[in-house]
Every structure is written in C-alpha cells, then in structure tokens.
CSV table of N, CA and C in Angstrom, one decimal:
chain,number,residue,atom,x,y,z
O,42,MET,N,-5.7,-11.1,-5.5
O,42,MET,CA,-4.4,-11.3,-6.1
O,42,MET,C,-4.4,-12.5,-7.0
O,43,ASP,N,-5.4,-13.3,-7.0
O,43,ASP,CA,-5.4,-14.5,-7.8
O,43,ASP,C,-5.2,-14.3,-9.3
O,44,PRO,N,-5.9,-13.3,-9.9
O,44,PRO,CA,-5.7,-13.1,-11.4
O,44,PRO,C,-4.3,-12.6,-11.6
O,45,VAL,N,-3.7,-11.8,-10.8
O,45,VAL,CA,-2.4,-11.3,-10.9
O,45,VAL,C,-1.4,-12.4,-10.8
O,46,ASN,N,-1.6,-13.3,-9.8
O,46,ASN,CA,-0.7,-14.4,-9.6
O,46,ASN,C,-0.7,-15.4,-10.7
O,47,LEU,N,-1.9,-15.6,-11.3
O,47,LEU,CA,-2.0,-16.5,-12.5
O,47,LEU,C,-1.2,-15.9,-13.6
O,48,GLU,N,-1.2,-14.6,-13.9
O,48,GLU,CA,-0.4,-14.0,-14.9
O,48,GLU,C,1.0,-14.1,-14.6
O,49,ARG,N,1.4,-13.8,-13.3
O,49,ARG,CA,2.8,-13.9,-12.9
O,49,ARG,C,3.3,-15.4,-13.1
O,50,GLU,N,2.5,-16.3,-12.8
O,50,GLU,CA,2.9,-17.7,-12.9
O,50,GLU,C,3.2,-18.0,-14.4
O,51,ALA,N,2.3,-17.5,-15.3
O,51,ALA,CA,2.4,-17.8,-16.7
O,51,ALA,C,3.7,-17.1,-17.3
O,52,LYS,N,4.2,-16.1,-16.6
O,52,LYS,CA,5.4,-15.4,-17.0
O,52,LYS,C,6.7,-15.9,-16.3
O,53,GLY,N,6.5,-16.9,-15.4
O,53,GLY,CA,7.6,-17.5,-14.6
O,53,GLY,C,8.0,-16.7,-13.4
O,54,CYS,N,7.1,-15.8,-12.9
O,54,CYS,CA,7.4,-15.0,-11.7
O,54,CYS,C,6.8,-15.6,-10.5
O,55,ALA,N,7.4,-15.3,-9.4
O,55,ALA,CA,6.9,-15.8,-8.1
O,55,ALA,C,5.6,-15.1,-7.8
O,56,PRO,N,4.7,-15.8,-7.0
O,56,PRO,CA,3.4,-15.2,-6.7
O,56,PRO,C,3.6,-14.0,-5.7
O,57,LEU,N,2.6,-13.1,-5.7
O,57,LEU,CA,2.6,-12.1,-4.7
O,57,LEU,C,1.9,-12.7,-3.5
O,58,VAL,N,2.3,-12.2,-2.3
O,58,VAL,CA,1.7,-12.7,-1.0
O,58,VAL,C,1.2,-11.5,-0.2
O,59,PRO,N,0.2,-11.7,0.6
O,59,PRO,CA,-0.3,-10.6,1.4
O,59,PRO,C,0.8,-10.0,2.3
O,60,ASN,N,0.8,-8.7,2.6
O,60,ASN,CA,1.7,-8.1,3.5
O,60,ASN,C,0.9,-7.3,4.5
O,61,HIS,N,0.7,-7.8,5.7
O,61,HIS,CA,-0.2,-7.2,6.6
O,61,HIS,C,0.3,-5.8,7.1
O,62,ARG,N,1.6,-5.7,7.2
O,62,ARG,CA,2.1,-4.4,7.6
O,62,ARG,C,1.8,-3.3,6.5
O,63,LEU,N,2.0,-3.7,5.3
O,63,LEU,CA,1.7,-2.8,4.2
O,63,LEU,C,0.2,-2.5,4.1
O,64,ASP,N,-0.6,-3.5,4.3
O,64,ASP,CA,-2.1,-3.3,4.4
O,64,ASP,C,-2.5,-2.3,5.4
O,65,THR,N,-1.9,-2.4,6.6
O,65,THR,CA,-2.2,-1.5,7.7
O,65,THR,C,-1.7,-0.1,7.4
O,66,ALA,N,-0.5,0.1,6.8
O,66,ALA,CA,0.0,1.4,6.5
O,66,ALA,C,-0.9,2.0,5.4
O,67,ALA,N,-1.4,1.2,4.4
O,67,ALA,CA,-2.3,1.8,3.4
O,67,ALA,C,-3.6,2.2,4.0
O,68,ASP,N,-4.2,1.4,4.9
O,68,ASP,CA,-5.4,1.7,5.5
O,68,ASP,C,-5.3,3.0,6.3
O,69,ASP,N,-4.2,3.1,7.1
O,69,ASP,CA,-4.0,4.3,7.9
O,69,ASP,C,-3.9,5.6,7.0
O,70,GLN,N,-3.2,5.4,5.9
O,70,GLN,CA,-3.0,6.6,5.0
O,70,GLN,C,-4.4,6.9,4.4
O,71,ALA,N,-5.2,5.9,4.0
O,71,ALA,CA,-6.5,6.2,3.4
O,71,ALA,C,-7.4,6.9,4.4
O,72,HIS,N,-7.4,6.5,5.6
O,72,HIS,CA,-8.2,7.1,6.6
O,72,HIS,C,-7.8,8.6,6.9
O,73,SER,N,-6.4,8.7,6.9
O,73,SER,CA,-5.9,10.1,7.2
O,73,SER,C,-6.3,11.0,6.0
O,74,MET,N,-6.2,10.5,4.8
O,74,MET,CA,-6.5,11.4,3.7
O,74,MET,C,-8.0,11.8,3.7
O,75,ALA,N,-8.9,10.8,4.1
O,75,ALA,CA,-10.3,11.1,4.2
O,75,ALA,C,-10.6,12.1,5.3
O,76,GLU,N,-10.0,12.0,6.4
O,76,GLU,CA,-10.2,12.9,7.6
O,76,GLU,C,-9.7,14.3,7.3
O,77,ARG,N,-8.6,14.4,6.5
O,77,ARG,CA,-7.9,15.7,6.3
O,77,ARG,C,-8.3,16.3,4.9
O,78,ASN,N,-9.1,15.5,4.1
O,78,ASN,CA,-9.5,15.9,2.8
O,78,ASN,C,-8.4,16.3,1.9
O,79,PHE,N,-7.4,15.3,1.8
O,79,PHE,CA,-6.3,15.5,0.9
O,79,PHE,C,-6.1,14.2,0.1
O,80,PHE,N,-5.4,14.2,-1.0
O,80,PHE,CA,-5.1,13.0,-1.8
O,80,PHE,C,-3.7,13.1,-2.2
O,81,ASN,N,-2.8,12.3,-1.6
O,81,ASN,CA,-1.4,12.4,-1.9
O,81,ASN,C,-0.8,11.2,-1.3
O,82,HIS,N,0.3,10.7,-1.8
O,82,HIS,CA,1.1,9.6,-1.3
O,82,HIS,C,2.0,10.1,-0.1
O,83,VAL,N,2.2,11.4,0.0
O,83,VAL,CA,3.0,12.0,1.1
O,83,VAL,C,2.0,12.7,2.0
O,84,HIS,N,2.1,12.2,3.3
O,84,HIS,CA,1.3,12.8,4.4
O,84,HIS,C,1.8,14.2,4.6
O,85,PRO,N,0.8,15.2,4.8
O,85,PRO,CA,1.2,16.6,5.0
O,85,PRO,C,2.0,16.8,6.3
O,86,THR,N,1.9,16.0,7.3
O,86,THR,CA,2.5,16.3,8.6
O,86,THR,C,3.4,15.1,9.1
O,87,LYS,N,3.5,14.0,8.5
O,87,LYS,CA,4.3,12.9,8.9
O,87,LYS,C,5.5,12.7,8.0
O,88,PRO,N,6.6,12.1,8.5
O,88,PRO,CA,7.8,11.9,7.6
O,88,PRO,C,7.4,10.8,6.6
O,89,ILE,N,8.2,10.8,5.5
O,89,ILE,CA,8.1,9.9,4.5
O,89,ILE,C,8.5,8.5,5.0
O,90,LEU,N,7.7,7.5,4.7
O,90,LEU,CA,8.0,6.1,5.0
O,90,LEU,C,9.1,5.5,4.1
O,91,ARG,N,10.2,5.1,4.6
O,91,ARG,CA,11.3,4.7,3.7
O,91,ARG,C,11.3,3.1,3.5
O,92,ASN,N,11.1,2.4,4.6
O,92,ASN,CA,11.2,0.9,4.6
O,92,ASN,C,10.0,0.4,5.3
O,93,VAL,N,9.3,-0.6,4.6
O,93,VAL,CA,8.1,-1.2,5.3
O,93,VAL,C,8.5,-2.6,5.6
C-alpha cells in the first residue's frame, strides 16, 4: 500500500489501512473460486456480502 498511500498523501487524501476482515473474506473467496473452478465476485451458492 505504500506507493498508493504516497499518491494519496500527495493528493491530500487519508492513507489506506489494512482491513483484516476484508483480507480474510478475499482469501476465502479466492480459495472457493479455485476449488470450484469459477471466476466471479458473486459466489454461486452463498448470499451476496452487503457490509464488511
């Protein structure tokens, strides 16, 4: 995130910070896609995640 945060700082924006819940959700989705051989932001059998 360092290069992104440097650019954000130059534009007067707050830095991005790690979000471990989001990281976990992304890892779970990636593993599920690999196991089920699909590529999509929407899981074929789970409800859509609304709030993280």
